[in-house]
C-alpha atoms as an extended CHARMM CRD file, in Angstrom:
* protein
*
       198  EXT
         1         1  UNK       CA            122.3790000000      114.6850000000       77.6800000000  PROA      1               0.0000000000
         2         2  UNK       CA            123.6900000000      117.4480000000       79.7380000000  PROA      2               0.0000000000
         3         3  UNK       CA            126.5590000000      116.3030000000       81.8720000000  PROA      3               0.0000000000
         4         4  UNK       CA            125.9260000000      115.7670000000       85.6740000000  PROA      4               0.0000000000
         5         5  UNK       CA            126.2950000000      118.3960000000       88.2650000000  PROA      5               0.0000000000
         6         6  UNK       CA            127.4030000000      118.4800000000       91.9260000000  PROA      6               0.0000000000
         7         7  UNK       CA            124.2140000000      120.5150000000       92.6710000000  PROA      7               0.0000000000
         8         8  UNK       CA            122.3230000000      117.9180000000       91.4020000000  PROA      8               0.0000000000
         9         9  UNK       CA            123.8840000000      115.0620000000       92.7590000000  PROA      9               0.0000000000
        10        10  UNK       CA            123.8450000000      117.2010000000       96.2430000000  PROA      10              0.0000000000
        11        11  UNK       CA            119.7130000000      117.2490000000       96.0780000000  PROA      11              0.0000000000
        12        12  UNK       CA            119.6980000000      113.6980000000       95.2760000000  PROA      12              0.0000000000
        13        13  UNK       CA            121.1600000000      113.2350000000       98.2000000000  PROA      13              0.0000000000
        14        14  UNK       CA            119.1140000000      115.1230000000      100.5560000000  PROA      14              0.0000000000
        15        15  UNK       CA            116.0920000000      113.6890000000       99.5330000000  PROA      15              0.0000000000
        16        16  UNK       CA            117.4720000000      110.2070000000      100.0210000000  PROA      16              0.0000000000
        17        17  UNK       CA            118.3780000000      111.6560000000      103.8350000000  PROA      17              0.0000000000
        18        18  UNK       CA            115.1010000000      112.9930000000      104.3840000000  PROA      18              0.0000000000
        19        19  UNK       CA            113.0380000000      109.9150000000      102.9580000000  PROA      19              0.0000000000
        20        20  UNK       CA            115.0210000000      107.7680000000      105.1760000000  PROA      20              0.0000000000
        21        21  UNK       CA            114.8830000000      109.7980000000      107.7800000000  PROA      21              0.0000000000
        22        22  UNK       CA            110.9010000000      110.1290000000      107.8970000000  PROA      22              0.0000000000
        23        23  UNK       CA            110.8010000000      107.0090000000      107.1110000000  PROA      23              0.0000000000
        24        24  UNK       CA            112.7950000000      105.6080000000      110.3190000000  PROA      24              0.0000000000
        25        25  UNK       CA            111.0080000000      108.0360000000      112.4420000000  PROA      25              0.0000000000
        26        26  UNK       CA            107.8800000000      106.5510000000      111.4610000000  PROA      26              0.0000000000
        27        27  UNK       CA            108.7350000000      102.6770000000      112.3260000000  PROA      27              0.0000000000
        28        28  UNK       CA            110.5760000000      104.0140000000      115.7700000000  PROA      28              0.0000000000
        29        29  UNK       CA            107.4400000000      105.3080000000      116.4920000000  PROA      29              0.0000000000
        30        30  UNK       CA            104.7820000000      102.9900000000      115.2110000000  PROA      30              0.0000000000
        31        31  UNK       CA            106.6640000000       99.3590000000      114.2770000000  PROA      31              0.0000000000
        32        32  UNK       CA            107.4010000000       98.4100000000      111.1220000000  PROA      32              0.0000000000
        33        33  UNK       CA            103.9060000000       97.5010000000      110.3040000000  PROA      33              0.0000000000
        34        34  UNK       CA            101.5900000000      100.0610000000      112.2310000000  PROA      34              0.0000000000
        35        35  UNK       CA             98.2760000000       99.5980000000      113.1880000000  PROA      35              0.0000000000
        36        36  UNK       CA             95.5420000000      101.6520000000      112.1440000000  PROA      36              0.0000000000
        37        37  UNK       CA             96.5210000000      105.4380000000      111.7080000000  PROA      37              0.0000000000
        38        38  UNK       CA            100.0090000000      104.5600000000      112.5740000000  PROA      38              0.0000000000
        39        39  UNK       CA             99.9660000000      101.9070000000      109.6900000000  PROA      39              0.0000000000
        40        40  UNK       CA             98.9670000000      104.7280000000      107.2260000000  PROA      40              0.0000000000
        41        41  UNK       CA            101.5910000000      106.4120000000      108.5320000000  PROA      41              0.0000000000
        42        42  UNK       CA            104.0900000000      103.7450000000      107.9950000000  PROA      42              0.0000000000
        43        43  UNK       CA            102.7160000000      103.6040000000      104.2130000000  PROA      43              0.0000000000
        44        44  UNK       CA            103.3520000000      107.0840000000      103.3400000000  PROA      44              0.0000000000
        45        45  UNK       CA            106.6520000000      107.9150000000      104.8550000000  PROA      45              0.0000000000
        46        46  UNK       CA            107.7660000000      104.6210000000      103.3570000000  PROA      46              0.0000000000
        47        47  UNK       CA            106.6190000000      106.2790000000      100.3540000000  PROA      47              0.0000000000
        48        48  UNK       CA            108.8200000000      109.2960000000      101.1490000000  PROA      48              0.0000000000
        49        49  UNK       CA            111.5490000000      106.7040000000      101.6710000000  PROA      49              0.0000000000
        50        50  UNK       CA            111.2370000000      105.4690000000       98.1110000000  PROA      50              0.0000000000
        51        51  UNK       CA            111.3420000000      108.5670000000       96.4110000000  PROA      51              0.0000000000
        52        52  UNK       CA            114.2870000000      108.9870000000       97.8770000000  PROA      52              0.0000000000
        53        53  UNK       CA            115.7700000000      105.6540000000       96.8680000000  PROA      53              0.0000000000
        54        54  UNK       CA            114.5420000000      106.6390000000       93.4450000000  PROA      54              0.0000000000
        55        55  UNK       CA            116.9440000000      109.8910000000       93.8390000000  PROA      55              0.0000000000
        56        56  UNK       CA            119.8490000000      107.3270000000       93.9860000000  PROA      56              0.0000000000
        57        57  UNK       CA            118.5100000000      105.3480000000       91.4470000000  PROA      57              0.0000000000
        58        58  UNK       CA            118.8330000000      108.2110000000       89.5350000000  PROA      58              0.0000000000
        59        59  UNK       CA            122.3770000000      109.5200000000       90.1070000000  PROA      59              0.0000000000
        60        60  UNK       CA            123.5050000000      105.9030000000       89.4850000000  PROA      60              0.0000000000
        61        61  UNK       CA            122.0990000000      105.9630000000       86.1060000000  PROA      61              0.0000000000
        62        62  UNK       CA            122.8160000000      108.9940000000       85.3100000000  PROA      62              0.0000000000
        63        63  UNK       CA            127.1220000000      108.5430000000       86.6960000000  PROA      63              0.0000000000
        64        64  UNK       CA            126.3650000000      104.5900000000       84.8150000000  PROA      64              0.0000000000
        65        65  UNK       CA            127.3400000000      103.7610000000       88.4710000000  PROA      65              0.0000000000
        66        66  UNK       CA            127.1790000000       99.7770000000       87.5120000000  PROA      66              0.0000000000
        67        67  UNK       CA            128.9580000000       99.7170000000       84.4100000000  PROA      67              0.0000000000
        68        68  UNK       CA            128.8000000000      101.3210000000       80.9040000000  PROA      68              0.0000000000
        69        69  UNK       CA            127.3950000000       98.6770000000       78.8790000000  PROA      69              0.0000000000
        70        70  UNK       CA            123.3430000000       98.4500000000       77.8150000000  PROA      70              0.0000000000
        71        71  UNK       CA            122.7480000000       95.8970000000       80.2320000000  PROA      71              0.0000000000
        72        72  UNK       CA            123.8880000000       98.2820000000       82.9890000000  PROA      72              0.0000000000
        73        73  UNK       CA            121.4580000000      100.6890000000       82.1250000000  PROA      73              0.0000000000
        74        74  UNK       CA            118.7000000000       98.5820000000       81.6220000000  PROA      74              0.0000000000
        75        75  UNK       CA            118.9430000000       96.7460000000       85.1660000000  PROA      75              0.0000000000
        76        76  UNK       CA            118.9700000000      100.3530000000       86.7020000000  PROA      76              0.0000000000
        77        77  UNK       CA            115.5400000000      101.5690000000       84.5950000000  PROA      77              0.0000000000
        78        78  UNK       CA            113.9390000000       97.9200000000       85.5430000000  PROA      78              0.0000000000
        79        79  UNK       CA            114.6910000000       98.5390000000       89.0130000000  PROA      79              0.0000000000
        80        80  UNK       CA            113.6580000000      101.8410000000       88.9250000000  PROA      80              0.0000000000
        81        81  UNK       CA            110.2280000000      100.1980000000       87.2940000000  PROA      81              0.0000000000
        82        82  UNK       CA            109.8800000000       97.5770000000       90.5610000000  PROA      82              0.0000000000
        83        83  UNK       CA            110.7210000000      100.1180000000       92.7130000000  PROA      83              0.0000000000
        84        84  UNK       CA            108.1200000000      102.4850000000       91.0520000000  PROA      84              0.0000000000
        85        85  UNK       CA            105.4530000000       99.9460000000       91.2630000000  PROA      85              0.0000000000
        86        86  UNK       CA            106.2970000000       99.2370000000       94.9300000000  PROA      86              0.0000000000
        87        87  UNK       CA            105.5550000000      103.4450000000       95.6090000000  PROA      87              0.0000000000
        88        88  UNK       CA            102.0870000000      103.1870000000       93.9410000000  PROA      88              0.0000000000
        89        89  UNK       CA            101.4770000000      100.3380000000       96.6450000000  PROA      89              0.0000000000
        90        90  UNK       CA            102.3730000000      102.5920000000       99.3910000000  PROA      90              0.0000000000
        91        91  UNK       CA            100.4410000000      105.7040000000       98.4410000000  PROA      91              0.0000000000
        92        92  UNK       CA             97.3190000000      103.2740000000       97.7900000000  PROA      92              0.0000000000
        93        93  UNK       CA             97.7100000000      101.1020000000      100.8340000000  PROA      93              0.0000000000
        94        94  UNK       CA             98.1470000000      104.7700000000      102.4830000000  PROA      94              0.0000000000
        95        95  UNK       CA             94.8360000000      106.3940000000      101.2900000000  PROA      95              0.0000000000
        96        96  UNK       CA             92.6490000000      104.0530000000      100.7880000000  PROA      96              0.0000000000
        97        97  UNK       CA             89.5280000000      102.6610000000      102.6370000000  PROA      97              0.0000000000
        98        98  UNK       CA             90.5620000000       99.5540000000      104.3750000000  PROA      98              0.0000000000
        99        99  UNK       CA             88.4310000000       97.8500000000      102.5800000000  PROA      99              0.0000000000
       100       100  UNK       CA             89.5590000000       98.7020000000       99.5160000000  PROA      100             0.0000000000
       101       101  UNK       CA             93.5940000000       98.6890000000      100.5870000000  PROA      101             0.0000000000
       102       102  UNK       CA             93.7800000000       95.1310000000      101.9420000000  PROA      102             0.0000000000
       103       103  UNK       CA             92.3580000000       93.6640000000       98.6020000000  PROA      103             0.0000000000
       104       104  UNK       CA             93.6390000000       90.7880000000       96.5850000000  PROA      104             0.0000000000
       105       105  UNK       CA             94.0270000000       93.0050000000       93.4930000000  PROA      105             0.0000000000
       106       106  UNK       CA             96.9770000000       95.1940000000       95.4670000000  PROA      106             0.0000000000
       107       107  UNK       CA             99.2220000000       92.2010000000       96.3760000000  PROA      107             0.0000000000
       108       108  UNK       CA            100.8290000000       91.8200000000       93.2170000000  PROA      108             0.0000000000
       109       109  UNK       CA            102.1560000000       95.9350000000       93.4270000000  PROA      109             0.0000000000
       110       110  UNK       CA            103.4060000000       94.5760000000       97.2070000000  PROA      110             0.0000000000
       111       111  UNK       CA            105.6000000000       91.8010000000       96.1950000000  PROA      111             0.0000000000
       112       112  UNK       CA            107.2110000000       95.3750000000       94.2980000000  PROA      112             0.0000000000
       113       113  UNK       CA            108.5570000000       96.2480000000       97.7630000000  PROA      113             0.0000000000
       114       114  UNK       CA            110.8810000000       93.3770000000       98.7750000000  PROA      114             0.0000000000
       115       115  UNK       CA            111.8510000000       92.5900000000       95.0590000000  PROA      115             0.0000000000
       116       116  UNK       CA            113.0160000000       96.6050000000       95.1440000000  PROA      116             0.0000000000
       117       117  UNK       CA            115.0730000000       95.8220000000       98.3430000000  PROA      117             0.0000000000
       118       118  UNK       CA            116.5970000000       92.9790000000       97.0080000000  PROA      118             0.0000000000
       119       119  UNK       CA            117.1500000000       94.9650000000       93.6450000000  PROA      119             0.0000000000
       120       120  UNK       CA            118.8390000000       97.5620000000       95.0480000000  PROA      120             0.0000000000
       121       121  UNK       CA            121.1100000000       94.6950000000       97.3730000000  PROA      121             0.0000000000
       122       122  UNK       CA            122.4010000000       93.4490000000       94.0180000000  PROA      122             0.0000000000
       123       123  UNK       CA            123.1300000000       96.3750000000       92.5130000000  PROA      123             0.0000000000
       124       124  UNK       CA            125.6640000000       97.7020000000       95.7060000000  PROA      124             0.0000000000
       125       125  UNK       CA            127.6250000000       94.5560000000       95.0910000000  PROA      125             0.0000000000
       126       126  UNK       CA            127.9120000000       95.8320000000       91.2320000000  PROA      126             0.0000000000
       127       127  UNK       CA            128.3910000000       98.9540000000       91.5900000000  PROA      127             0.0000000000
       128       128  UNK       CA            131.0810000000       97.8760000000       94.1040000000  PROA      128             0.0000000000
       129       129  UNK       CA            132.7430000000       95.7180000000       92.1600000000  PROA      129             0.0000000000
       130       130  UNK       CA            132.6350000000       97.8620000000       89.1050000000  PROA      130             0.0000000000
       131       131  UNK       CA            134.3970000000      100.5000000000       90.8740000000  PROA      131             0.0000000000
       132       132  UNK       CA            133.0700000000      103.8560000000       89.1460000000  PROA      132             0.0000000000
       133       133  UNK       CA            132.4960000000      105.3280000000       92.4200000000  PROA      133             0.0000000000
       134       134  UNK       CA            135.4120000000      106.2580000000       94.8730000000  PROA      134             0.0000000000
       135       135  UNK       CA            136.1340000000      106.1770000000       98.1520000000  PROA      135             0.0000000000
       136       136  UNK       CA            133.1090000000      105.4800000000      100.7740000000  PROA      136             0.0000000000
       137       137  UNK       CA            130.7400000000      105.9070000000       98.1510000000  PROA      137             0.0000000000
       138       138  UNK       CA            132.1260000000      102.5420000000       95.8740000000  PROA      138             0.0000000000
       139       139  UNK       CA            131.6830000000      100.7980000000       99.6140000000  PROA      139             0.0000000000
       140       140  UNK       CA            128.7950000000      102.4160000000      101.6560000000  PROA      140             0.0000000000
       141       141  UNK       CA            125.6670000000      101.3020000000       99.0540000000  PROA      141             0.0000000000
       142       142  UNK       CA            126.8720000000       98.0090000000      100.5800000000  PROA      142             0.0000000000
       143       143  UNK       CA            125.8210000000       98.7090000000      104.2850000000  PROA      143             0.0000000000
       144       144  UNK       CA            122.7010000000      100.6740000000      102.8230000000  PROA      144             0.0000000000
       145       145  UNK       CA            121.8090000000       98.3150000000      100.8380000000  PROA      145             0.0000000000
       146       146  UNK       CA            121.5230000000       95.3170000000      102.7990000000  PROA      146             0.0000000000
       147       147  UNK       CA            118.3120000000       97.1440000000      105.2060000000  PROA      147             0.0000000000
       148       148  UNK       CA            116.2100000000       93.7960000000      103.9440000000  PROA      148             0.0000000000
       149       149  UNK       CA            118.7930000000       91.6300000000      104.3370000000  PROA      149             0.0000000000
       150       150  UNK       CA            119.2610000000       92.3730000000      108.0670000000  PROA      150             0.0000000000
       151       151  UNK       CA            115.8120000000       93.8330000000      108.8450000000  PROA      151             0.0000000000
       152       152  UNK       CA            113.8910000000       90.5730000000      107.7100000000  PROA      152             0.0000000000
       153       153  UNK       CA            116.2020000000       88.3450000000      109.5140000000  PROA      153             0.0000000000
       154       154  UNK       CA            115.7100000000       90.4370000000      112.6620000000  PROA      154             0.0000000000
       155       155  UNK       CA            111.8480000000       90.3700000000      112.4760000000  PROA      155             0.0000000000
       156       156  UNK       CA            111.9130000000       86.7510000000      112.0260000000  PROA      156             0.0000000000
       157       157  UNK       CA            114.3570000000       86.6340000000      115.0200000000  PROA      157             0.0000000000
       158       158  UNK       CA            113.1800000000       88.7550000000      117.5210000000  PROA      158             0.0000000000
       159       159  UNK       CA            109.4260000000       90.1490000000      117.1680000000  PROA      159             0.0000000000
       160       160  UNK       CA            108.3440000000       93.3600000000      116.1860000000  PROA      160             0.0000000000
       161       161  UNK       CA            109.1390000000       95.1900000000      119.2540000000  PROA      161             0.0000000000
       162       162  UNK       CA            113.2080000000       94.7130000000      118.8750000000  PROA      162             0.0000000000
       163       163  UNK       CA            113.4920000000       94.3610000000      115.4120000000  PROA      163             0.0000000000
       164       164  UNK       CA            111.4040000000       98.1040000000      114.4570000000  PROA      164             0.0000000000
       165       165  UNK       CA            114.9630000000       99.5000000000      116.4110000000  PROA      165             0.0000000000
       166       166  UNK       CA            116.8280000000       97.6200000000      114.1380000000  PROA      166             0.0000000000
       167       167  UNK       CA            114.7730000000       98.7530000000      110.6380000000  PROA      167             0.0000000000
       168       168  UNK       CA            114.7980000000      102.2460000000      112.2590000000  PROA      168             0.0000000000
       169       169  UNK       CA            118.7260000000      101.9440000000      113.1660000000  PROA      169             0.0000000000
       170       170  UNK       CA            119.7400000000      100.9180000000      110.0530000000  PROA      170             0.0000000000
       171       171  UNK       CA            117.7330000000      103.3330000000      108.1680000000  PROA      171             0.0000000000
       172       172  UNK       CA            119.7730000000      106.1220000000      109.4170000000  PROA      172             0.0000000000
       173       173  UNK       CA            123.3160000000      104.3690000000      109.7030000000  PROA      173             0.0000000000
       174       174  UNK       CA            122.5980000000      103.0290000000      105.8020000000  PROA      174             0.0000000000
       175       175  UNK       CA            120.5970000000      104.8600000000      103.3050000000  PROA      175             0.0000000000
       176       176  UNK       CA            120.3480000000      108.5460000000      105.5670000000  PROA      176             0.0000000000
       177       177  UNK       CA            124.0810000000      108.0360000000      106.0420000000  PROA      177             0.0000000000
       178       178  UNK       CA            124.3140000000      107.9960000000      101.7950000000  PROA      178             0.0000000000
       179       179  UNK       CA            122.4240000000      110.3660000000      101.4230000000  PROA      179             0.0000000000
       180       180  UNK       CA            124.8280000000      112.6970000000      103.3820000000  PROA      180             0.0000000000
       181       181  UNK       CA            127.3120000000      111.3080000000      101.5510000000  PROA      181             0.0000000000
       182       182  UNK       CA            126.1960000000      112.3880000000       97.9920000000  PROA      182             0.0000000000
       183       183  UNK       CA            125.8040000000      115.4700000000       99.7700000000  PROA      183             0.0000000000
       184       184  UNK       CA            129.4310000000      116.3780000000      100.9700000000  PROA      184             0.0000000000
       185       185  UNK       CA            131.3510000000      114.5090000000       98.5150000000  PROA      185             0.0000000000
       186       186  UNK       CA            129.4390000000      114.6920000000       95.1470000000  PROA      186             0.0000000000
       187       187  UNK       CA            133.3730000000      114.5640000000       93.0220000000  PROA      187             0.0000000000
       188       188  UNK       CA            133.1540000000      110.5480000000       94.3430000000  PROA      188             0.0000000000
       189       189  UNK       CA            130.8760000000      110.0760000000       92.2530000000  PROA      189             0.0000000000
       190       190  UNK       CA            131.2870000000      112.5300000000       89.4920000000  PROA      190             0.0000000000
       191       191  UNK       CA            134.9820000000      111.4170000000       88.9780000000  PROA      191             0.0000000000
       192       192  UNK       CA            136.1990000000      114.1020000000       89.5430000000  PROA      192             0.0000000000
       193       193  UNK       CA            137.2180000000      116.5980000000       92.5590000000  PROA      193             0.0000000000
       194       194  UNK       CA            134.4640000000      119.0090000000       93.3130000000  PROA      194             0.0000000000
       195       195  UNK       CA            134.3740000000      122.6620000000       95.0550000000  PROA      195             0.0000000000
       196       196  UNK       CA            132.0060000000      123.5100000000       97.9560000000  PROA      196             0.0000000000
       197       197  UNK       CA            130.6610000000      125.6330000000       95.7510000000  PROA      197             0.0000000000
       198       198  UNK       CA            129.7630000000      123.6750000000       92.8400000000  PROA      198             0.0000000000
C-alpha cells in the first residue's frame, strides 16, 4: 500500500469541512429534524456530513490512528460499515415517497446513525490515548467527537428551537474545525513535518 500523502490527507479534510458545514447550515436553517422539504433537506446534507466523516474514517485507518494491532483496524472498517449503513438511510429517507421513507423496514439502517456517533465518540478517546497523532489533532477528535453526546442532551433539555443552535454550533466548532485541521497541519498526522507544498 502506497504510503500516505499530505495532499491526500489535505482533501480528506476539506470534505469533512464542507460536509459539516452543509450539514450545520441545514439544521440552522430547518431544525434538526425538518419538516417536509426542509426534512429532505436535513437528510441529504446529513448525508454530505457523513461522507465526510467517512473521509476521517479513512485517514485514521489509513495513519492506524488507534493503534497498530488487527483489532485497531477492524474497529475502524466496522465503524466505517455502521456509519455506511447509516448514509444509505439518509439518501433513502431523502428521496423517497413518504410513504415509502417512514416505513418499518428503514428503522433498522436508522439505529446506524446514533450507533455511528457513538462509534466515532469511542474511537477519539483511543485514538487519544494511543497517541499516534500530535498536537491538536491527538486532542481535537475529542471535542468533535462528542456532537451526540452534547447535542442529544441538549434536545432532551431544551426543545428543538435552542438545541438546532447547539447541533449547528458544534458542527462547526467540532468536526468543520477538524477538518481544517487535516488541512493545515497534515505532518500531525503523518508523523512527520510537512511543507506547504506537499
Amino acid at each position: 500500500m502506497r504510503p500516505l500523502s499530505a495532499a491526500a490527507v489535505r482533501r480528506a479534510g476539506a470534505g469533512l469541512t464542507a460536509g459539516a458545514l452543509t450539514w450545520a447550515t441545514a439544521i440552522s436553517i430547518f431544525g434538526s429534524t425538518g419538516v417536509g422539504v426542509g426534512e429532505r433537506v436535513v437528510d441529504l446534507t446529513g448525508l454530505c456530513f457523513q461522507l465526510g466523516v467517512l473521509c476521517l474514517l479513512w485517514v485514521q485507518l489509513r495513519t492506524r490512528a488507534i493503534g497498530t494491532s488487527r483489532a485497531a483496524a477492524v474497529a475502524l472498517r466496522v465503524e466505517a460499515v455502521v456509519l455506511g449503513v447509516a448514509s444509505v438511510w439518509s439518501l433513502l429517507h431523502g428521496v423517497l415517497p413518504d410513504d415509502l421513507k417512514n416505513g418499518a423496514w428503514l428503522a433498522p439502517l436508522d439505529m446506524c446513525w446514533p450507533l455511528s456517533m457513538l462509534g466515532m465518540a469511542a474511537i477519539s478517546v483511543k485514538l487519544a490515548v494511543t497517541g499516534r497523532w500530535s498536537g491538536l489533532l491527538r486532542w481535537w477528535p475529542l471535542v468533535a467527537e462528542s456532537w451526540a453526546v452534547v447535542t442529544v442532551p441538549a434536545f432532551l433539555l431544551v426543545g428543538e428551537d435552542l438545541s438546532r443552535w447547539v447541533g449547528a454550533g458544534h458542527l462547526v466548532i467540532g468536526y468543520a474545525a477538524l477538518g481544517l485541521m487535516l488541512v493545515t497541519r497534515p505532518g500531525q498526522v503523518l508523523g512527520s513535518p510537512v511543507s506547504g507544498k506537499a
